[in-house]
Amino acid sequence: MKDSADHQIATFAGCTPAGRRFHGVERRAPLREGLCSAGEYGPDQTAGRFYPVACVALEVTQRCNLDCTLCYLSDRAEMTYDPPLSVLFARLATIHSHYGPGVSVQLTGGDPTLRKIEDLEALCREISRLGMRSCLMTNGIRASRAALTRLAAAGLDDVAFHVDMTQERKGFDSEVDLNTVRCAYIRRARGLGVRILFNTTVFADNFSELPALARFLRDQPEVAFVSFQMQADTGRGVLRERPDMITQDSVMRAVEEGYETPLHFDAAAVGHSRCNRYANVVTAGGRATSLLSNRRLVHRVIDALEHEDHAQDGHLDIRDSVRRVVVRRPLLALRAGVHLLRCMLQLKAGLLRGPVRRQTVFIHNFMAADALDEDRCASCVFMVATANGPLSMCVHNAQRDLHLATPDRVDGGDRPLWWNSASRDLSDSSDLPDLHDPGQAALKKLKGRLRAKRKETS
Ligand code: SF4
């Protein structure tokens, strides 16, 4: 696994270990090569073909105002300092130099809203200035309407609310109960020009509610993206191994049951099929229909878009490529248009009851920290920015303390400056810090397993 991590760090720096630098569309090469060697680069594959990575997480704090039973953070997270803006700006510059404009940067943590709103505004502005997309990943507790309005004005593109029973919010006994929270969050973000996403961790205690939850999310016209993330044995959370009943297959079936239609998760791929499953639907008035029902047509459209892809950077310019396909492949464009029309007609009475919206459905299968699959890590589409470069989120989750200790280098003008998570400020020392021993920490600084254990013994 170390080799894979080293390779990813080298490619994040914009070069192969042998020194070849990537520019323009060649930025897609490392992901494409990873998927090819895993046997996952078929006619359905969009990753590495149209974009160099799906998203990169930028962890702006390790602090959180919840204590999720499946939290992926380190036991030491609450004992660290937030990275100064100069460090985060340097990481953004590295993300941009490697993946180019167009990449989605997830402002995450911990919960990013625990930072000052001015810091988040500055990050949104910088991401926008670099031509990248920003997504605020939050549990929503501090994401007030006023805060979201300010962030939208600063260029925020998306907000992803994480709401589920792993968070043990007081007064909520089921996912159905939590729908009041979800509705409140939708109202806060509605009309701000920001796409609304919802993340749900799938675990034993909410698995039976999955169809009902999927149906609820299907019926929210403001929600553009719905992600189901399967329980993984990683991080500080008190829950560990995934129960046998939760598999990619069982989650797909439960989500389809909720959407009341087949979702054709095998028609188009976003990265490795054991990591991600992707569907796209149109919804209206309590009905949904899959846009990917004609697998052959989907593959022909992917092929045509690839041939008409004249992007200069790492990301497909979808509007430009569709325009070219319409002009050069009118028959295919006509077939796609007829297919779209048929999908709309399948919404039947729903068309009279509500607005027609497109919604993406995603199932994400994080790996256990002690069972990382090299192929999947080498073709990861969900990276996290570290001091040394990007890593697959699964690799990063398995090595969090190592990355918390690694100093970031920042350009200090005439000399380099360094920052690590054990200190508040930049310094001229690049020494590895002694991280706080969580065993010695006060109870209020502990979460997850260590907190539960401490409470048990005190
Ligand atoms: S984060 Fe893990 S599960 Fe997700 S795409 Fe990367 S390797 Fe796969």
Tab-separated table of C-alpha atoms and ligand atoms in Angstrom:
chain	number	residue	atom	x	y	z
A	1	MET	CA	0.000	0.000	0.000
A	2	LYS	CA	2.887	2.401	0.670
A	3	ASP	CA	3.918	2.200	-3.017
A	4	SER	CA	0.431	3.148	-4.073
A	5	ALA	CA	0.423	6.103	-1.661
A	6	ASP	CA	3.839	7.275	-2.924
A	7	HIS	CA	2.663	7.025	-6.528
A	8	GLN	CA	-0.414	9.100	-5.761
A	9	ILE	CA	1.678	11.755	-4.006
A	10	ALA	CA	4.023	11.946	-6.991
A	11	THR	CA	1.157	12.304	-9.430
A	12	PHE	CA	-0.458	14.978	-7.257
A	13	ALA	CA	2.700	17.018	-7.642
A	14	GLY	CA	1.910	16.977	-11.365
A	15	CYS	CA	4.431	14.382	-12.466
A	16	THR	CA	4.964	10.669	-12.651
A	17	PRO	CA	7.562	9.145	-10.335
A	18	ALA	CA	9.755	9.149	-13.457
A	19	GLY	CA	9.378	12.923	-13.767
A	20	ARG	CA	6.849	13.309	-16.622
A	21	ARG	CA	4.561	16.294	-15.958
A	22	PHE	CA	0.881	16.322	-16.839
A	23	HIS	CA	-0.854	19.233	-18.530
A	24	GLY	CA	-4.241	19.815	-20.150
A	25	VAL	CA	-6.255	16.705	-20.872
A	26	GLU	CA	-3.225	14.570	-19.979
A	27	ARG	CA	-4.154	15.304	-16.378
A	28	ARG	CA	-6.614	12.457	-16.823
A	29	ALA	CA	-3.848	9.968	-17.554
A	30	PRO	CA	-3.087	8.706	-13.999
A	31	LEU	CA	-6.732	7.909	-13.272
A	32	ARG	CA	-7.218	6.360	-16.716
A	33	GLU	CA	-4.150	4.178	-16.223
A	34	GLY	CA	-5.346	3.106	-12.764
A	35	LEU	CA	-8.764	2.157	-14.124
A	36	CYS	CA	-7.249	0.387	-17.136
A	37	SER	CA	-5.022	-1.774	-14.988
A	38	ALA	CA	-8.000	-2.627	-12.771
A	39	GLY	CA	-9.977	-3.699	-15.868
A	40	GLU	CA	-12.488	-0.904	-15.200
A	41	TYR	CA	-12.000	1.265	-18.289
A	42	GLY	CA	-14.855	0.029	-20.453
A	43	PRO	CA	-17.277	1.934	-22.721
A	44	ASP	CA	-19.317	2.890	-19.655
A	45	GLN	CA	-16.439	4.650	-17.900
A	46	THR	CA	-16.548	8.443	-17.531
A	47	ALA	CA	-13.668	8.873	-15.031
A	48	GLY	CA	-10.247	9.363	-16.612
A	49	ARG	CA	-12.078	9.832	-19.916
A	50	PHE	CA	-13.786	13.171	-19.169
A	51	TYR	CA	-12.195	14.306	-15.913
A	52	PRO	CA	-9.032	13.586	-13.883
A	53	VAL	CA	-10.799	13.124	-10.531
A	54	ALA	CA	-14.382	13.450	-9.277
A	55	CYS	CA	-13.585	15.654	-6.292
A	56	VAL	CA	-10.864	16.604	-3.830
A	57	ALA	CA	-11.577	17.079	-0.122
A	58	LEU	CA	-9.949	20.048	1.583
A	59	GLU	CA	-10.176	19.510	5.331
A	60	VAL	CA	-10.372	23.002	6.812
A	61	THR	CA	-10.712	21.819	10.416
A	62	GLN	CA	-10.590	18.544	12.303
A	63	ARG	CA	-13.119	19.778	14.881
A	64	CYS	CA	-16.741	18.743	14.847
A	65	ASN	CA	-19.893	19.590	16.819
A	66	LEU	CA	-21.209	16.029	16.558
A	67	ASP	CA	-19.833	12.621	17.494
A	68	CYS	CA	-21.037	10.263	14.752
A	69	THR	CA	-20.995	6.573	15.518
A	70	LEU	CA	-19.224	6.004	12.178
A	71	CYS	CA	-16.914	9.033	12.179
A	72	TYR	CA	-13.840	8.604	9.939
A	73	LEU	CA	-11.712	11.171	11.829
A	74	SER	CA	-8.731	10.355	14.043
A	75	ASP	CA	-8.890	10.007	17.838
A	76	ARG	CA	-6.574	13.039	17.885
A	77	ALA	CA	-8.756	15.253	15.697
A	78	GLU	CA	-10.122	17.493	18.477
A	79	MET	CA	-6.561	18.121	19.748
A	80	THR	CA	-5.304	19.733	16.569
A	81	TYR	CA	-5.245	23.331	15.353
A	82	ASP	CA	-7.000	24.468	12.204
A	83	PRO	CA	-4.720	25.086	9.232
A	84	PRO	CA	-4.128	28.817	8.617
A	85	LEU	CA	-5.604	30.223	5.407
A	86	SER	CA	-2.122	30.452	3.852
A	87	VAL	CA	-1.794	26.652	4.166
A	88	LEU	CA	-5.231	26.054	2.701
A	89	PHE	CA	-4.549	28.474	-0.161
A	90	ALA	CA	-1.311	26.590	-0.895
A	91	ARG	CA	-3.216	23.300	-0.995
A	92	LEU	CA	-5.788	24.866	-3.330
A	93	ALA	CA	-3.000	26.011	-5.637
A	94	THR	CA	-1.641	22.461	-5.717
A	95	ILE	CA	-5.071	20.996	-6.452
A	96	HIS	CA	-5.451	23.480	-9.293
A	97	SER	CA	-2.011	22.881	-10.761
A	98	HIS	CA	-2.606	19.160	-10.819
A	99	TYR	CA	-6.270	18.779	-11.762
A	100	GLY	CA	-6.884	22.077	-13.542
A	101	PRO	CA	-9.977	24.258	-13.398
A	102	GLY	CA	-13.334	22.508	-13.220
A	103	VAL	CA	-12.499	20.189	-10.340
A	104	SER	CA	-14.905	20.121	-7.386
A	105	VAL	CA	-13.265	21.035	-4.075
A	106	GLN	CA	-15.094	19.843	-0.994
A	107	LEU	CA	-14.700	22.168	1.974
A	108	THR	CA	-14.911	19.617	4.706
A	109	GLY	CA	-13.527	18.549	8.078
A	110	GLY	CA	-14.677	17.931	10.831
A	111	ASP	CA	-17.442	20.405	10.227
A	112	PRO	CA	-16.174	23.369	8.199
A	113	THR	CA	-18.778	25.733	9.658
A	114	LEU	CA	-16.829	25.715	12.937
A	115	ARG	CA	-14.371	28.033	11.220
A	116	LYS	CA	-15.023	31.749	10.937
A	117	ILE	CA	-17.424	32.578	8.128
A	118	GLU	CA	-14.836	35.047	6.770
A	119	ASP	CA	-12.385	32.140	6.291
A	120	LEU	CA	-14.970	30.125	4.386
A	121	GLU	CA	-15.839	33.145	2.240
A	122	ALA	CA	-12.150	33.638	1.425
A	123	LEU	CA	-11.845	29.970	0.432
A	124	CYS	CA	-14.945	30.117	-1.781
A	125	ARG	CA	-13.609	33.231	-3.491
A	126	GLU	CA	-10.218	31.632	-4.090
A	127	ILE	CA	-11.763	28.426	-5.463
A	128	SER	CA	-13.946	30.492	-7.763
A	129	ARG	CA	-10.969	32.635	-8.850
A	130	LEU	CA	-9.120	29.466	-9.824
A	131	GLY	CA	-12.101	28.322	-11.899
A	132	MET	CA	-12.829	25.339	-9.648
A	133	ARG	CA	-16.159	24.393	-8.016
A	134	SER	CA	-16.750	24.580	-4.274
A	135	CYS	CA	-18.933	22.353	-2.117
A	136	LEU	CA	-19.566	22.923	1.591
A	137	MET	CA	-19.830	19.532	3.344
A	138	THR	CA	-21.685	20.115	6.596
A	139	ASN	CA	-23.940	18.540	9.176
A	140	GLY	CA	-25.938	21.763	8.776
A	141	ILE	CA	-26.150	22.693	12.459
A	142	ARG	CA	-24.299	25.995	11.978
A	143	ALA	CA	-25.126	26.428	8.288
A	144	SER	CA	-27.734	29.132	8.851
A	145	ARG	CA	-29.565	30.895	6.037
A	146	ALA	CA	-27.437	33.972	6.724
A	147	ALA	CA	-24.193	31.963	6.516
A	148	LEU	CA	-25.245	30.192	3.324
A	149	THR	CA	-26.306	33.524	1.791
A	150	ARG	CA	-22.865	34.973	2.486
A	151	LEU	CA	-21.113	31.898	1.089
A	152	ALA	CA	-23.302	31.890	-2.022
A	153	ALA	CA	-22.360	35.540	-2.584
A	154	ALA	CA	-18.688	34.512	-2.235
A	155	GLY	CA	-19.107	31.916	-4.999
A	156	LEU	CA	-20.158	28.704	-3.229
A	157	ASP	CA	-21.490	26.261	-5.835
A	158	ASP	CA	-22.879	23.362	-3.783
A	159	VAL	CA	-23.885	22.555	-0.227
A	160	ALA	CA	-23.941	18.903	0.885
A	161	PHE	CA	-25.869	18.216	4.082
A	162	HIS	CA	-24.963	15.116	6.046
A	163	VAL	CA	-28.015	14.003	8.015
A	164	ASP	CA	-28.596	10.499	9.374
A	165	MET	CA	-29.029	8.376	12.466
A	166	THR	CA	-25.271	7.857	13.005
A	167	GLN	CA	-25.244	11.447	14.305
A	168	GLU	CA	-27.501	10.622	17.261
A	169	ARG	CA	-29.240	14.002	17.135
A	170	LYS	CA	-31.317	14.439	20.272
A	171	GLY	CA	-35.059	13.916	19.837
A	172	PHE	CA	-34.831	11.944	16.566
A	173	ASP	CA	-35.447	8.205	16.640
A	174	SER	CA	-35.558	7.356	12.948
A	175	GLU	CA	-34.614	8.558	9.491
A	176	VAL	CA	-38.257	9.512	8.948
A	177	ASP	CA	-38.072	11.755	12.043
A	178	LEU	CA	-34.957	13.354	10.579
A	179	ASN	CA	-36.875	14.441	7.499
A	180	THR	CA	-37.943	17.529	9.437
A	181	VAL	CA	-34.244	18.438	9.716
A	182	ARG	CA	-33.734	17.761	6.012
A	183	CYS	CA	-36.721	19.957	5.104
A	184	ALA	CA	-35.418	22.777	7.298
A	185	TYR	CA	-32.024	22.566	5.583
A	186	ILE	CA	-33.608	22.647	2.137
A	187	ARG	CA	-35.492	25.811	3.139
A	188	ARG	CA	-32.243	27.408	4.307
A	189	ALA	CA	-30.478	26.784	1.015
A	190	ARG	CA	-33.421	27.223	-1.347
A	191	GLY	CA	-33.216	30.010	-3.922
A	192	LEU	CA	-29.579	30.918	-3.253
A	193	GLY	CA	-28.317	29.535	-6.557
A	194	VAL	CA	-26.451	26.775	-4.711
A	195	ARG	CA	-27.005	23.110	-5.624
A	196	ILE	CA	-28.352	21.076	-2.701
A	197	LEU	CA	-26.904	17.622	-1.972
A	198	PHE	CA	-27.674	15.097	0.775
A	199	ASN	CA	-25.329	12.471	2.227
A	200	THR	CA	-26.537	9.486	4.227
A	201	THR	CA	-24.415	6.828	5.906
A	202	VAL	CA	-25.987	3.408	5.439
A	203	PHE	CA	-25.649	1.191	8.515
A	204	ALA	CA	-27.520	-1.545	10.332
A	205	ASP	CA	-29.863	0.778	12.213
A	206	ASN	CA	-31.179	2.634	9.177
A	207	PHE	CA	-30.931	-0.021	6.467
A	208	SER	CA	-34.599	-0.985	6.708
A	209	GLU	CA	-35.561	2.696	6.314
A	210	LEU	CA	-33.560	3.159	3.148
A	211	PRO	CA	-36.479	2.805	0.682
A	212	ALA	CA	-38.546	5.364	2.597
A	213	LEU	CA	-35.602	7.748	2.810
A	214	ALA	CA	-34.827	7.360	-0.893
A	215	ARG	CA	-38.472	8.101	-1.718
A	216	PHE	CA	-38.427	11.214	0.458
A	217	LEU	CA	-35.273	12.489	-1.280
A	218	ARG	CA	-36.660	11.634	-4.701
A	219	ASP	CA	-39.615	13.879	-3.963
A	220	GLN	CA	-37.604	16.983	-3.079
A	221	PRO	CA	-37.308	18.967	-6.314
A	222	GLU	CA	-34.576	21.192	-4.850
A	223	VAL	CA	-32.265	18.228	-4.187
A	224	ALA	CA	-29.868	17.715	-7.102
A	225	PHE	CA	-27.672	14.952	-5.725
A	226	VAL	CA	-28.261	12.121	-3.275
A	227	SER	CA	-25.376	10.065	-1.934
A	228	PHE	CA	-25.579	6.872	0.125
A	229	GLN	CA	-22.316	5.954	1.852
A	230	MET	CA	-21.921	2.445	3.171
A	231	GLN	CA	-20.647	1.826	6.700
A	232	ALA	CA	-16.873	1.317	6.774
A	233	ASP	CA	-14.599	0.105	9.556
A	234	THR	CA	-12.298	3.118	9.719
A	235	GLY	CA	-11.728	6.132	11.969
A	236	ARG	CA	-12.745	6.790	15.570
A	237	GLY	CA	-16.441	5.851	15.464
A	238	VAL	CA	-17.789	3.319	17.957
A	239	LEU	CA	-19.413	1.202	15.242
A	240	ARG	CA	-16.987	-0.924	13.292
A	241	GLU	CA	-17.570	-3.788	10.867
A	242	ARG	CA	-20.230	-3.525	8.232
A	243	PRO	CA	-22.985	-6.084	8.725
A	244	ASP	CA	-23.398	-8.698	5.979
A	245	MET	CA	-26.781	-7.390	4.906
A	246	ILE	CA	-25.209	-4.142	3.639
A	247	THR	CA	-23.705	-4.750	0.211
A	248	GLN	CA	-23.564	-2.617	-2.925
A	249	ASP	CA	-26.255	-4.832	-4.337
A	250	SER	CA	-28.605	-4.643	-1.359
A	251	VAL	CA	-28.215	-0.853	-1.171
A	252	MET	CA	-28.925	-0.485	-4.907
A	253	ARG	CA	-32.076	-2.605	-4.574
A	254	ALA	CA	-33.275	-0.650	-1.511
A	255	VAL	CA	-32.742	2.677	-3.295
A	256	GLU	CA	-34.562	1.399	-6.395
A	257	GLU	CA	-37.420	0.293	-4.176
A	258	GLY	CA	-37.626	3.836	-2.854
A	259	TYR	CA	-37.478	5.429	-6.294
A	260	GLU	CA	-40.064	2.874	-7.475
A	261	THR	CA	-38.195	2.277	-10.711
A	262	PRO	CA	-35.031	0.502	-11.920
A	263	LEU	CA	-32.092	2.904	-11.801
A	264	HIS	CA	-29.648	1.089	-14.154
A	265	PHE	CA	-26.612	1.475	-11.922
A	266	ASP	CA	-24.522	-0.536	-14.386
A	267	ALA	CA	-24.973	1.724	-17.431
A	268	ALA	CA	-22.412	4.449	-16.691
A	269	ALA	CA	-19.413	4.279	-14.373
A	270	VAL	CA	-17.748	6.899	-12.185
A	271	GLY	CA	-14.485	5.217	-11.233
A	272	HIS	CA	-14.142	1.687	-9.909
A	273	SER	CA	-17.397	-0.281	-9.856
A	274	ARG	CA	-16.665	-1.648	-6.380
A	275	CYS	CA	-16.261	1.925	-5.108
A	276	ASN	CA	-19.040	3.814	-6.820
A	277	ARG	CA	-22.421	3.228	-8.385
A	278	TYR	CA	-24.054	6.001	-10.300
A	279	ALA	CA	-27.563	6.680	-11.573
A	280	ASN	CA	-29.276	9.657	-13.102
A	281	VAL	CA	-32.992	10.264	-13.065
A	282	VAL	CA	-35.615	12.813	-13.975
A	283	THR	CA	-38.226	13.399	-11.316
A	284	ALA	CA	-41.561	15.192	-11.178
A	285	GLY	CA	-44.473	15.171	-8.756
A	286	GLY	CA	-43.575	11.977	-6.881
A	287	ARG	CA	-42.338	9.945	-9.841
A	288	ALA	CA	-38.880	9.203	-11.197
A	289	THR	CA	-37.512	7.585	-14.300
A	290	SER	CA	-33.958	6.574	-15.107
A	291	LEU	CA	-32.108	8.456	-17.833
A	292	LEU	CA	-29.701	5.521	-18.234
A	293	SER	CA	-32.216	2.825	-19.183
A	294	ASN	CA	-30.791	2.355	-22.695
A	295	ARG	CA	-27.297	1.052	-21.948
A	296	ARG	CA	-26.219	0.880	-25.586
A	297	LEU	CA	-27.311	4.451	-26.203
A	298	VAL	CA	-25.457	5.602	-23.072
A	299	HIS	CA	-22.234	4.007	-24.368
A	300	ARG	CA	-22.677	5.521	-27.812
A	301	VAL	CA	-23.193	8.959	-26.298
A	302	ILE	CA	-20.063	8.519	-24.131
A	303	ASP	CA	-18.125	7.510	-27.237
A	304	ALA	CA	-19.434	10.470	-29.257
A	305	LEU	CA	-18.676	12.933	-26.460
A	306	GLU	CA	-15.145	11.560	-26.232
A	307	HIS	CA	-14.634	12.135	-29.961
A	308	GLU	CA	-15.967	15.672	-29.727
A	309	ASP	CA	-14.064	16.542	-26.564
A	310	HIS	CA	-11.873	19.533	-27.378
A	311	ALA	CA	-11.229	20.543	-23.773
A	312	GLN	CA	-7.907	22.242	-23.189
A	313	ASP	CA	-7.729	21.435	-19.504
A	314	GLY	CA	-8.597	18.314	-17.551
A	315	HIS	CA	-12.391	18.539	-17.716
A	316	LEU	CA	-14.907	17.907	-20.464
A	317	ASP	CA	-16.767	21.033	-21.549
A	318	ILE	CA	-20.106	19.257	-21.721
A	319	ARG	CA	-22.022	22.071	-23.445
A	320	ASP	CA	-19.413	22.499	-26.142
A	321	SER	CA	-19.147	18.737	-26.731
A	322	VAL	CA	-22.925	18.249	-26.885
A	323	ARG	CA	-23.151	21.091	-29.419
A	324	ARG	CA	-20.552	19.373	-31.579
A	325	VAL	CA	-22.294	15.995	-31.283
A	326	VAL	CA	-25.589	17.576	-32.401
A	327	VAL	CA	-23.896	19.051	-35.485
A	328	ARG	CA	-21.712	16.059	-36.440
A	329	ARG	CA	-23.857	13.149	-35.258
A	330	PRO	CA	-27.438	14.402	-35.823
A	331	LEU	CA	-28.908	10.893	-35.901
A	332	LEU	CA	-27.414	9.999	-32.537
A	333	ALA	CA	-28.516	13.371	-31.151
A	334	LEU	CA	-32.032	12.678	-32.423
A	335	ARG	CA	-32.062	9.236	-30.770
A	336	ALA	CA	-30.891	10.748	-27.498
A	337	GLY	CA	-33.569	13.453	-27.781
A	338	VAL	CA	-36.314	10.868	-28.393
A	339	HIS	CA	-35.048	8.841	-25.416
A	340	LEU	CA	-35.210	11.932	-23.223
A	341	LEU	CA	-38.749	12.647	-24.380
A	342	ARG	CA	-39.791	9.062	-23.602
A	343	CYS	CA	-38.300	9.378	-20.115
A	344	MET	CA	-40.327	12.528	-19.556
A	345	LEU	CA	-43.525	10.890	-20.755
A	346	GLN	CA	-42.973	8.039	-18.310
A	347	LEU	CA	-43.383	10.570	-15.529
A	348	LYS	CA	-47.064	10.671	-16.587
A	349	ALA	CA	-49.246	12.427	-14.017
A	350	GLY	CA	-46.136	13.538	-12.133
A	351	LEU	CA	-45.644	16.105	-14.897
A	352	LEU	CA	-48.845	17.822	-13.792
A	353	ARG	CA	-48.016	17.657	-10.105
A	354	GLY	CA	-44.563	19.209	-9.921
A	355	PRO	CA	-41.533	20.609	-11.717
A	356	VAL	CA	-39.311	18.291	-13.774
A	357	ARG	CA	-35.847	18.001	-12.254
A	358	ARG	CA	-32.746	15.944	-12.861
A	359	GLN	CA	-31.257	14.155	-9.868
A	360	THR	CA	-28.044	12.170	-9.462
A	361	VAL	CA	-28.021	9.126	-7.199
A	362	PHE	CA	-24.699	7.858	-5.915
A	363	ILE	CA	-23.709	4.874	-3.804
A	364	HIS	CA	-20.275	5.070	-2.278
A	365	ASN	CA	-18.469	2.106	-0.801
A	366	PHE	CA	-15.612	3.260	1.451
A	367	MET	CA	-13.133	0.564	2.473
A	368	ALA	CA	-12.175	-0.694	5.926
A	369	ALA	CA	-8.815	0.702	7.089
A	370	ASP	CA	-7.245	-2.740	7.386
A	371	ALA	CA	-8.567	-4.110	4.082
A	372	LEU	CA	-7.528	-1.604	1.432
A	373	ASP	CA	-7.666	-2.890	-2.119
A	374	GLU	CA	-4.664	-1.638	-4.085
A	375	ASP	CA	-6.524	-1.534	-7.425
A	376	ARG	CA	-9.267	0.610	-6.016
A	377	CYS	CA	-6.857	2.981	-4.258
A	378	ALA	CA	-4.873	3.416	-7.474
A	379	SER	CA	-8.027	4.338	-9.379
A	380	CYS	CA	-9.652	6.452	-6.701
A	381	VAL	CA	-11.857	9.345	-7.834
A	382	PHE	CA	-12.350	10.793	-4.354
A	383	MET	CA	-9.113	12.298	-3.156
A	384	VAL	CA	-8.131	14.309	-0.131
A	385	ALA	CA	-5.466	17.031	-0.169
A	386	THR	CA	-2.631	16.446	2.307
A	387	ALA	CA	0.627	18.263	3.024
A	388	ASN	CA	2.403	15.917	0.619
A	389	GLY	CA	-0.208	15.622	-2.049
A	390	PRO	CA	-3.449	13.896	-2.735
A	391	LEU	CA	-4.396	10.522	-1.471
A	392	SER	CA	-7.360	8.325	-1.978
A	393	MET	CA	-9.795	9.127	0.822
A	394	CYS	CA	-9.684	5.475	1.898
A	395	VAL	CA	-5.873	5.514	2.192
A	396	HIS	CA	-6.012	8.825	4.028
A	397	ASN	CA	-8.613	7.548	6.479
A	398	ALA	CA	-6.368	4.596	7.264
A	399	GLN	CA	-3.333	6.847	7.901
A	400	ARG	CA	-4.856	9.940	9.472
A	401	ASP	CA	-2.363	10.402	12.310
A	402	LEU	CA	0.539	10.250	9.879
A	403	HIS	CA	-0.974	13.078	7.843
A	404	LEU	CA	-1.888	15.126	10.923
A	405	ALA	CA	1.803	15.060	11.887
A	406	THR	CA	3.201	15.911	8.452
A	407	PRO	CA	4.170	19.605	8.134
A	408	ASP	CA	2.936	21.727	5.211
A	409	ARG	CA	5.446	23.903	3.441
A	410	VAL	CA	4.325	27.448	2.684
A	411	ASP	CA	6.223	30.034	0.675
A	412	GLY	CA	7.437	32.616	3.225
A	413	GLY	CA	9.092	34.960	0.710
A	414	ASP	CA	12.836	34.708	1.260
A	415	ARG	CA	12.564	31.422	3.229
A	416	PRO	CA	10.106	28.536	3.476
A	417	LEU	CA	7.742	28.409	6.426
A	418	TRP	CA	6.117	25.314	7.886
A	419	TRP	CA	2.907	24.468	9.632
A	420	ASN	CA	1.727	21.323	11.384
A	421	SER	CA	-1.508	20.514	13.150
A	422	ALA	CA	0.126	20.521	16.617
A	423	SER	CA	0.820	24.267	16.372
A	424	ARG	CA	-1.340	27.297	15.787
A	425	ASP	CA	1.133	29.315	13.727
A	426	LEU	CA	3.660	28.965	10.935
A	427	SER	CA	7.281	28.496	11.923
A	428	ASP	CA	10.640	27.952	10.239
A	429	SER	CA	10.968	24.438	11.661
A	430	SER	CA	10.090	21.463	9.498
A	431	ASP	CA	10.497	19.002	12.394
A	432	LEU	CA	7.807	16.397	12.866
A	433	PRO	CA	5.744	17.430	15.897
A	434	ASP	CA	4.817	15.313	18.900
A	435	LEU	CA	1.088	14.923	18.554
A	436	HIS	CA	-0.917	15.034	21.754
A	437	ASP	CA	-1.514	11.658	23.319
A	438	PRO	CA	-5.286	11.169	23.305
A	439	GLY	CA	-4.892	8.834	26.273
A	440	GLN	CA	-3.915	11.890	28.377
A	441	ALA	CA	-6.565	14.234	27.020
A	442	ALA	CA	-9.544	15.644	28.942
A	443	LEU	CA	-12.881	13.953	28.277
A	444	LYS	CA	-14.182	17.003	26.379
A	445	LYS	CA	-11.386	16.537	23.835
A	446	LEU	CA	-12.334	12.938	23.177
A	447	LYS	CA	-14.855	11.482	20.785
A	448	GLY	CA	-15.799	8.101	19.402
A	449	ARG	CA	-14.321	4.957	20.874
A	450	LEU	CA	-11.929	6.674	23.293
A	451	ARG	CA	-14.696	8.829	24.728
A	452	ALA	CA	-16.963	5.820	25.189
A	453	LYS	CA	-14.152	3.898	26.867
A	454	ARG	CA	-13.203	6.785	29.156
A	455	LYS	CA	-16.825	7.207	30.244
A	456	GLU	CA	-17.065	3.503	30.898
A	457	THR	CA	-14.019	3.464	33.174
A	458	SER	CA	-14.697	6.734	35.036
B	1	SF4	S1	-12.395	6.923	-1.466
B	1	SF4	FE1	-12.163	4.685	-1.382
B	1	SF4	S2	-14.139	3.869	-2.003
B	1	SF4	FE2	-14.077	6.015	-2.627
B	1	SF4	S3	-13.355	5.996	-4.759
B	1	SF4	FE3	-11.568	6.238	-3.440
B	1	SF4	S4	-10.777	4.158	-3.075
B	1	SF4	FE4	-12.866	3.990	-3.832
